[in-house]
Amino acid sequence: MKAWLSKLNIDLSAAPSSPEELARTVLASVSPDFRCRIETVPALEESFRIRNDPDGSFTVSGGGTGVLYGAFALIRSVFSGKELPDSLESAPRYPLRMINCWDNMDGSVERGYSGSSLFFEAGAFHYDPLRMRELGCFMASVGLNVLCINNVNVHFPAQLLLEDYLPEAAALADLFRPFGVRLMFSVDFSQPMRHGIPTADPLDPAVQSWWNETAARVYRAIPDLAGFLVKADSEGRPGPFTYGRNHADGANMLARAVAPYGGKIVWRCFVYNCRQDWRDTKTDRPMAAWEHYSPLDGQFADNVILQVKHGPFDFQVREPLSPLLLGMKHTNLAMELQLAQEYTGHQIDIYTMIPMWKELFDELPEDHIMSVAAVSNLGRDDNYTGHPLAAVNFFTYGLLAWNPQTDAADAVTEWIRLTYHFAPEDERALASLLLSSRRTYEKYTAPLGIGWMVSPHDHYGPNPSGYEYDLWGTYHKANRDAVGIDRTASGTGYLLQYPEAYQHKYADPETCPDLYLLFYHRLPYSFRMKDGRTLIQRIYDDHFEGYEETKAMAEILRSLPFPEPDRNVILSRMDRQLYDAKEWCDIINTFFRRLSGADDTHGRTIYD
Amino acid sequence: MKAWLSKLNIDLSAAPSSPEELARTVLASVSPDFRCRIETVPALEESFRIRNDPDGSFTVSGGGTGVLYGAFALIRSVFSGKELPDSLESAPRYPLRMINCWDNMDGSVERGYSGSSLFFEAGAFHYDPLRMRELGCFMASVGLNVLCINNVNVHFPAQLLLEDYLPEAAALADLFRPFGVRLMFSVDFSQPMRHGIPTADPLDPAVQSWWNETAARVYRAIPDLAGFLVKADSEGRPGPFTYGRNHADGANMLARAVAPYGGKIVWRCFVYNCRQDWRDTKTDRPMAAWEHYSPLDGQFADNVILQVKHGPFDFQVREPLSPLLLGMKHTNLAMELQLAQEYTGHQIDIYTMIPMWKELFDELPEDHIMSVAAVSNLGRDDNYTGHPLAAVNFFTYGLLAWNPQTDAADAVTEWIRLTYHFAPEDERALASLLLSSRRTYEKYTAPLGIGWMVSPHDHYGPNPSGYEYDLWGTYHKANRDAVGIDRTASGTGYLLQYPEAYQHKYADPETCPDLYLLFYHRLPYSFRMKDGRTLIQRIYDDHFEGYEETKAMAEILRSLPFPEPDRNVILSRMDRQLYDAKEWCDIINTFFRRLSGADDTHGRTIYD
């Protein structure tokens, strides 16, 4: 096994017959004198108990998949040297813990930085069954239970997953079943039109019939399919708006089709005007999802889940929690995270996400969502995640999806211990580096919640005005006096989409948390921060610090005893991060100095 | 025939046997009662005389190709209704009047906006002989005599033009010969290394031998080949610098190889550091060519021609004449123009170049160059130039290459008369529109000689800071106070590369011609122009005027009786130009207003 299961020595050349059998295999692999019993208690379902008996043996009890999760929890403890209490009970916080792969059937992966698709090649299924079983183990080891295998942007021939390719899709579902993993498919809302139906209008009976028949056929082949994932009316995708219907009409139509089989419709809420005129200062893109969906609260079928990106923009390094996740109390919600480092360094820059996710979960009231999803960062690279250290994001995402109370430092430390054999001081150094890496990246990139200062299209590297006159609704409107967008009641009013306590926290620039300042406010460069620094000086300081911290990261990484081939990959990517952090630092500082005319109070070099 | 030869009714289904025969065919096609004799006087070579005899008949005398040029000059007069004097003598100003095609053998055309290659497809020759003969007529009709068929960036398999594909290249040379057109090939300086020679060092005897043998073989197949065109040590191309040699070493080595056959080496001078760090303010890209080549003046072989882009940058809408074209008095020089509208609107925007070229020739002392070249704007589109009105650039380039004294308005009017059947007022309206189109484009794009405010890579559409932090040495460094680069003695010193009178004209911002102001000077927005306006107001005014002029152009075009399919193409491209002119105007004005904070004194809308 690879990555954080490198210490797990099991034979995956044949398929396990069931989660229980896999649980037994996993536990039997530890050592000859490791004694552990398994008790299947169907009513426990995904939950498990681990009892540490006085004689030193263990008992893992749980439902069909619960024993598997228990087995992995136990061996993670053993391999990471973590003390277990005499008795441990654990149940997943969210019933659906999903991975969304943005894999295309041509073998490419949209926003993939780890090589080509694990599942597809040249328009057809093409995979290594052994790697599929490894992926099953990765998911089971951290309790993830749903795998959507194809891109939400459904490019032909991915429609055939519900048609000609269904037998092969069913074979893949069989392969993943013993790992407690159910498949999901992204579907094309207009798919009935491939079959002689002249419309995809969700209220058209012929459309409903087609989906009913399709669902029946698909569920005959894959009875435990988790459901369908839908990106509709978004960035050029077809959807209900074409027919003057709303998204409840669209989602509920699909929901009726899959309901008889226990299927879910996971409906993405990434709807906004991606052709916004830059001259239009009334339209504020972060407001779009709330405007589209909040009027529909309570109108969605029980088996519909609205999947909402964690922030109102698109996976920037710093965004507030989406207002939809705080409203929509009568709707099933999933929060969508992104393991793929689209805007966060392309798995070249080190960017450990769990501190960011913890902030999100801390702001999210109990029971407000019922599911989590994350865009995969996996691909056909030998190490699965391109950058070996990016695997920490997959691992900790699983732990947090199971239990959002999971401590960030504990999770990262566990991942290090499972992945490498480090002395305690090296372990601490790496944990500290990973835990601070997001803040470092944030410092050297776009300042204080602005986001988007990346190259358009590829989303890597600094381009302070790359989006400024473009169509994507992502403007900072920096001029010689001020920067940022006023999103309070005196500006676009975005902040009014939030509950009152939340509004109170961010409305006043004097009290708004610094790191969200330019997301919510337009401020002059001379604005005094809470610590007395001017805004412009804070921007400069963050950028210089971000680069200095990156240099320190590079030093630490060079000193750590990574095994090959990881060491080589890690250090060569670090060289690129270091180069790019310098570019970011200098370009952003120059950009703001050209506008503001302000010198750095510490006399550091800002280029003309 | 198409384009400006649409009134010429000749059968090109078979090849003419010689220029004289083609001349006869052309003249015979006019009308049954048109009487014209041809007298071949070999000593006249390319020159011709036309005598209009009292009996109404004509006599065209000239050398082998001279009679062809004379015949075309005569029928151009006939078709355009131009009065001919009783006797006309004409000789070309420059012996080599070249078209450089940037066609790749995969069928693409670098910076081509008229469809795919006329010559190549899928890695091999692939052409329509009829279209080749039309192209031959186009060239002959305006006196162009050299056609380089492949891209100066020699991508494999274009090396095979000198090898496996030589027989087909020779067949193409045969095809063009009756049109007075000689072929030329762009060659790869490192080509010997494809053949087991471990180096391409120009001083290595094995390299010299390989080129000698290759030239012998090539000239056996194509005895009148014009020569080789070379882009060396430029934008990633191999060259003499790799071996510590200078460009005289490189060019002279090749020159020795082709000299026995009368061949020329046309050596491009587009050498600069295309990996310049944006933080480096010492390096000034326009200075590079002079620095590389001026120390070598007098060291090049007689059959070497240095081909110098007309300006020191790269075909921007406004550049001063390259200092190399004013120095280098002991070297054969060709001035390179670009018909392909790389930075000038991609043959979407109307951009008639002859007013710009006239400015260049007016600054160029007599006899300072011995050749002209122009990058082709032709492709496989039915109308050859994508935009029907872009054909005026090919046509007028030919006239100017023959005689730089040609009047711009006369040339444009002649083209209109040859191309369309317009009433005199429509003819005047179109001529006026075309003649002012470059200035209009200049107004709505980057101001006053700055250039480069286009999208990197594709070079179309506004992006005011697209190059600002990139590697291409093309910076405006606009900040809240000032814009432009000081290239005088107090700045980078670029201006010192010019003769004294020239320096005197541009050195002082108070007297420097307005349109070159920001090329040579860095100036505050409050700088007073000669007419009393501030610099920033002048920038705003130009942009508003450019857009207004474009709207007026659109009105005029809609009113003109273009035949189909031209009308449809012209009007749909005009819609795009209009949209883009508005984008340019608004984006550039907003960009400078954000920096300067200055309002428009006329209260027109500049967006935030």
PDB file of C-alpha atoms in Angstrom, chain A residues 117-265:
ATOM      1  CA  SER A 117      -7.790   9.817 -14.609  1.00  0.00           C
ATOM      2  CA  LEU A 118      -7.708   6.729 -12.423  1.00  0.00           C
ATOM      3  CA  PHE A 119     -10.872   5.452 -14.113  1.00  0.00           C
ATOM      4  CA  PHE A 120     -10.980   6.503 -17.737  1.00  0.00           C
ATOM      5  CA  GLU A 121      -8.861   6.723 -20.851  1.00  0.00           C
ATOM      6  CA  ALA A 122      -9.623   7.497 -24.497  1.00  0.00           C
ATOM      7  CA  GLY A 123     -13.382   7.687 -24.005  1.00  0.00           C
ATOM      8  CA  ALA A 124     -13.850   4.438 -22.068  1.00  0.00           C
ATOM      9  CA  PHE A 125     -13.301   2.811 -18.705  1.00  0.00           C
ATOM     10  CA  HIS A 126      -9.668   1.947 -18.255  1.00  0.00           C
ATOM     11  CA  TYR A 127      -8.321   1.212 -14.803  1.00  0.00           C
ATOM     12  CA  ASP A 128      -5.984  -0.911 -12.770  1.00  0.00           C
ATOM     13  CA  PRO A 129      -8.161  -3.007 -10.400  1.00  0.00           C
ATOM     14  CA  LEU A 130      -5.348  -3.054  -7.855  1.00  0.00           C
ATOM     15  CA  ARG A 131      -5.272   0.728  -7.721  1.00  0.00           C
ATOM     16  CA  MET A 132      -9.057   0.766  -7.405  1.00  0.00           C
ATOM     17  CA  ARG A 133      -8.778  -1.472  -4.338  1.00  0.00           C
ATOM     18  CA  GLU A 134      -6.067   0.787  -2.945  1.00  0.00           C
ATOM     19  CA  LEU A 135      -8.396   3.719  -3.448  1.00  0.00           C
ATOM     20  CA  GLY A 136     -11.134   1.710  -1.713  1.00  0.00           C
ATOM     21  CA  CYS A 137      -8.792   1.216   1.240  1.00  0.00           C
ATOM     22  CA  PHE A 138      -7.884   4.915   1.303  1.00  0.00           C
ATOM     23  CA  MET A 139     -11.545   5.813   1.476  1.00  0.00           C
ATOM     24  CA  ALA A 140     -12.484   3.128   4.020  1.00  0.00           C
ATOM     25  CA  SER A 141      -9.500   3.964   6.205  1.00  0.00           C
ATOM     26  CA  VAL A 142     -10.976   7.400   6.876  1.00  0.00           C
ATOM     27  CA  GLY A 143     -14.637   6.508   6.582  1.00  0.00           C
ATOM     28  CA  LEU A 144     -15.515   7.980   3.184  1.00  0.00           C
ATOM     29  CA  ASN A 145     -18.433   6.150   1.604  1.00  0.00           C
ATOM     30  CA  VAL A 146     -19.482   7.753  -1.704  1.00  0.00           C
ATOM     31  CA  LEU A 147     -17.385   8.121  -4.842  1.00  0.00           C
ATOM     32  CA  CYS A 148     -18.663  10.147  -7.768  1.00  0.00           C
ATOM     33  CA  ILE A 149     -16.407   8.993 -10.575  1.00  0.00           C
ATOM     34  CA  ASN A 150     -17.075  11.519 -13.338  1.00  0.00           C
ATOM     35  CA  ASN A 151     -16.806  15.272 -13.808  1.00  0.00           C
ATOM     36  CA  VAL A 152     -19.746  17.495 -12.897  1.00  0.00           C
ATOM     37  CA  ASN A 153     -19.164  19.029 -16.320  1.00  0.00           C
ATOM     38  CA  VAL A 154     -20.493  16.027 -18.199  1.00  0.00           C
ATOM     39  CA  HIS A 155     -18.625  15.873 -21.485  1.00  0.00           C
ATOM     40  CA  PHE A 156     -19.555  13.224 -24.008  1.00  0.00           C
ATOM     41  CA  PRO A 157     -19.269  10.221 -23.767  1.00  0.00           C
ATOM     42  CA  ALA A 158     -19.784  10.390 -19.990  1.00  0.00           C
ATOM     43  CA  GLN A 159     -23.538  10.256 -20.657  1.00  0.00           C
ATOM     44  CA  LEU A 160     -22.956   6.629 -21.579  1.00  0.00           C
ATOM     45  CA  LEU A 161     -22.373   5.750 -17.922  1.00  0.00           C
ATOM     46  CA  LEU A 162     -26.174   5.492 -17.769  1.00  0.00           C
ATOM     47  CA  GLU A 163     -26.364   3.775 -21.134  1.00  0.00           C
ATOM     48  CA  ASP A 164     -23.847   1.646 -23.034  1.00  0.00           C
ATOM     49  CA  TYR A 165     -21.220   1.783 -20.302  1.00  0.00           C
ATOM     50  CA  LEU A 166     -23.602   0.784 -17.509  1.00  0.00           C
ATOM     51  CA  PRO A 167     -22.369  -2.839 -17.321  1.00  0.00           C
ATOM     52  CA  GLU A 168     -18.801  -1.632 -16.816  1.00  0.00           C
ATOM     53  CA  ALA A 169     -19.958   0.976 -14.321  1.00  0.00           C
ATOM     54  CA  ALA A 170     -21.743  -1.799 -12.441  1.00  0.00           C
ATOM     55  CA  ALA A 171     -18.546  -3.861 -12.431  1.00  0.00           C
ATOM     56  CA  LEU A 172     -16.720  -0.903 -10.880  1.00  0.00           C
ATOM     57  CA  ALA A 173     -19.469  -0.549  -8.284  1.00  0.00           C
ATOM     58  CA  ASP A 174     -18.999  -4.255  -7.449  1.00  0.00           C
ATOM     59  CA  LEU A 175     -15.309  -3.638  -7.057  1.00  0.00           C
ATOM     60  CA  PHE A 176     -15.795  -0.803  -4.566  1.00  0.00           C
ATOM     61  CA  ARG A 177     -18.669  -2.390  -2.567  1.00  0.00           C
ATOM     62  CA  PRO A 178     -16.470  -4.425  -0.174  1.00  0.00           C
ATOM     63  CA  PHE A 179     -14.749  -1.158   0.785  1.00  0.00           C
ATOM     64  CA  GLY A 180     -18.030   0.363   1.926  1.00  0.00           C
ATOM     65  CA  VAL A 181     -17.901   2.714  -1.046  1.00  0.00           C
ATOM     66  CA  ARG A 182     -20.985   3.387  -3.172  1.00  0.00           C
ATOM     67  CA  LEU A 183     -20.662   4.969  -6.565  1.00  0.00           C
ATOM     68  CA  MET A 184     -22.392   8.107  -7.784  1.00  0.00           C
ATOM     69  CA  PHE A 185     -22.581   9.536 -11.303  1.00  0.00           C
ATOM     70  CA  SER A 186     -22.636  13.111 -12.499  1.00  0.00           C
ATOM     71  CA  VAL A 187     -25.468  13.373 -14.991  1.00  0.00           C
ATOM     72  CA  ASP A 188     -26.283  15.689 -17.861  1.00  0.00           C
ATOM     73  CA  PHE A 189     -29.615  17.404 -17.250  1.00  0.00           C
ATOM     74  CA  SER A 190     -30.342  17.408 -20.972  1.00  0.00           C
ATOM     75  CA  GLN A 191     -29.642  13.716 -21.427  1.00  0.00           C
ATOM     76  CA  PRO A 192     -33.235  12.790 -22.488  1.00  0.00           C
ATOM     77  CA  MET A 193     -32.653  14.887 -25.605  1.00  0.00           C
ATOM     78  CA  ARG A 194     -30.098  12.331 -26.752  1.00  0.00           C
ATOM     79  CA  HIS A 195     -33.038   9.943 -27.118  1.00  0.00           C
ATOM     80  CA  GLY A 196     -35.515  11.686 -29.338  1.00  0.00           C
ATOM     81  CA  ILE A 197     -37.251  13.673 -26.619  1.00  0.00           C
ATOM     82  CA  PRO A 198     -37.375  17.255 -27.915  1.00  0.00           C
ATOM     83  CA  THR A 199     -36.972  18.872 -24.482  1.00  0.00           C
ATOM     84  CA  ALA A 200     -35.376  18.442 -21.091  1.00  0.00           C
ATOM     85  CA  ASP A 201     -38.159  20.433 -19.386  1.00  0.00           C
ATOM     86  CA  PRO A 202     -38.438  18.882 -15.938  1.00  0.00           C
ATOM     87  CA  LEU A 203     -42.236  19.281 -15.960  1.00  0.00           C
ATOM     88  CA  ASP A 204     -42.631  17.443 -19.261  1.00  0.00           C
ATOM     89  CA  PRO A 205     -44.054  13.960 -18.650  1.00  0.00           C
ATOM     90  CA  ALA A 206     -41.878  12.436 -21.345  1.00  0.00           C
ATOM     91  CA  VAL A 207     -38.806  13.773 -19.593  1.00  0.00           C
ATOM     92  CA  GLN A 208     -39.966  12.390 -16.246  1.00  0.00           C
ATOM     93  CA  SER A 209     -40.681   9.026 -17.880  1.00  0.00           C
ATOM     94  CA  TRP A 210     -37.281   8.896 -19.477  1.00  0.00           C
ATOM     95  CA  TRP A 211     -35.560   9.547 -16.178  1.00  0.00           C
ATOM     96  CA  ASN A 212     -37.846   7.053 -14.392  1.00  0.00           C
ATOM     97  CA  GLU A 213     -36.945   4.360 -16.890  1.00  0.00           C
ATOM     98  CA  THR A 214     -33.291   5.299 -16.812  1.00  0.00           C
ATOM     99  CA  ALA A 215     -33.198   5.196 -13.017  1.00  0.00           C
ATOM    100  CA  ALA A 216     -34.925   1.803 -13.032  1.00  0.00           C
ATOM    101  CA  ARG A 217     -32.364   0.450 -15.470  1.00  0.00           C
ATOM    102  CA  VAL A 218     -29.402   1.945 -13.636  1.00  0.00           C
ATOM    103  CA  TYR A 219     -30.578   0.707 -10.246  1.00  0.00           C
ATOM    104  CA  ARG A 220     -31.156  -2.793 -11.625  1.00  0.00           C
ATOM    105  CA  ALA A 221     -27.467  -2.798 -12.498  1.00  0.00           C
ATOM    106  CA  ILE A 222     -26.228  -0.977  -9.377  1.00  0.00           C
ATOM    107  CA  PRO A 223     -28.815  -1.367  -6.608  1.00  0.00           C
ATOM    108  CA  ASP A 224     -26.792   0.624  -4.067  1.00  0.00           C
ATOM    109  CA  LEU A 225     -25.844   3.514  -6.324  1.00  0.00           C
ATOM    110  CA  ALA A 226     -25.712   6.576  -4.081  1.00  0.00           C
ATOM    111  CA  GLY A 227     -27.460   8.711  -6.675  1.00  0.00           C
ATOM    112  CA  PHE A 228     -26.829  11.377  -9.234  1.00  0.00           C
ATOM    113  CA  LEU A 229     -24.795  14.560  -8.956  1.00  0.00           C
ATOM    114  CA  VAL A 230     -26.004  17.477 -11.062  1.00  0.00           C
ATOM    115  CA  LYS A 231     -24.417  20.750 -12.157  1.00  0.00           C
ATOM    116  CA  ALA A 232     -27.255  22.576 -13.914  1.00  0.00           C
ATOM    117  CA  ASP A 233     -27.546  26.089 -15.304  1.00  0.00           C
ATOM    118  CA  SER A 234     -23.957  26.757 -14.349  1.00  0.00           C
ATOM    119  CA  GLU A 235     -21.061  27.900 -16.505  1.00  0.00           C
ATOM    120  CA  GLY A 236     -22.770  26.771 -19.678  1.00  0.00           C
ATOM    121  CA  ARG A 237     -24.315  23.525 -18.400  1.00  0.00           C
ATOM    122  CA  PRO A 238     -27.969  22.915 -19.374  1.00  0.00           C
ATOM    123  CA  GLY A 239     -30.638  23.147 -16.685  1.00  0.00           C
ATOM    124  CA  PRO A 240     -34.231  24.001 -15.732  1.00  0.00           C
ATOM    125  CA  PHE A 241     -33.800  27.730 -16.484  1.00  0.00           C
ATOM    126  CA  THR A 242     -33.839  26.895 -20.189  1.00  0.00           C
ATOM    127  CA  TYR A 243     -37.503  25.951 -19.747  1.00  0.00           C
ATOM    128  CA  GLY A 244     -38.516  28.671 -17.325  1.00  0.00           C
ATOM    129  CA  ARG A 245     -38.491  26.194 -14.418  1.00  0.00           C
ATOM    130  CA  ASN A 246     -36.752  26.607 -11.115  1.00  0.00           C
ATOM    131  CA  HIS A 247     -34.194  24.344  -9.564  1.00  0.00           C
ATOM    132  CA  ALA A 248     -36.696  22.672  -7.255  1.00  0.00           C
ATOM    133  CA  ASP A 249     -38.631  21.618 -10.362  1.00  0.00           C
ATOM    134  CA  GLY A 250     -35.435  20.246 -11.846  1.00  0.00           C
ATOM    135  CA  ALA A 251     -34.084  18.480  -8.780  1.00  0.00           C
ATOM    136  CA  ASN A 252     -37.437  17.056  -7.686  1.00  0.00           C
ATOM    137  CA  MET A 253     -38.083  15.551 -11.096  1.00  0.00           C
ATOM    138  CA  LEU A 254     -34.813  13.639 -10.864  1.00  0.00           C
ATOM    139  CA  ALA A 255     -35.510  12.861  -7.213  1.00  0.00           C
ATOM    140  CA  ARG A 256     -38.809  11.181  -8.122  1.00  0.00           C
ATOM    141  CA  ALA A 257     -36.935   8.981 -10.558  1.00  0.00           C
ATOM    142  CA  VAL A 258     -34.407   7.678  -8.036  1.00  0.00           C
ATOM    143  CA  ALA A 259     -36.585   7.710  -4.888  1.00  0.00           C
ATOM    144  CA  PRO A 260     -37.946   4.162  -5.304  1.00  0.00           C
ATOM    145  CA  TYR A 261     -34.386   2.867  -5.011  1.00  0.00           C
ATOM    146  CA  GLY A 262     -33.254   4.995  -2.108  1.00  0.00           C
ATOM    147  CA  GLY A 263     -31.168   7.197  -4.431  1.00  0.00           C
ATOM    148  CA  LYS A 264     -30.239  10.778  -3.790  1.00  0.00           C
ATOM    149  CA  ILE A 265     -30.032  13.759  -6.077  1.00  0.00           C
TER     150      ILE A 265
END
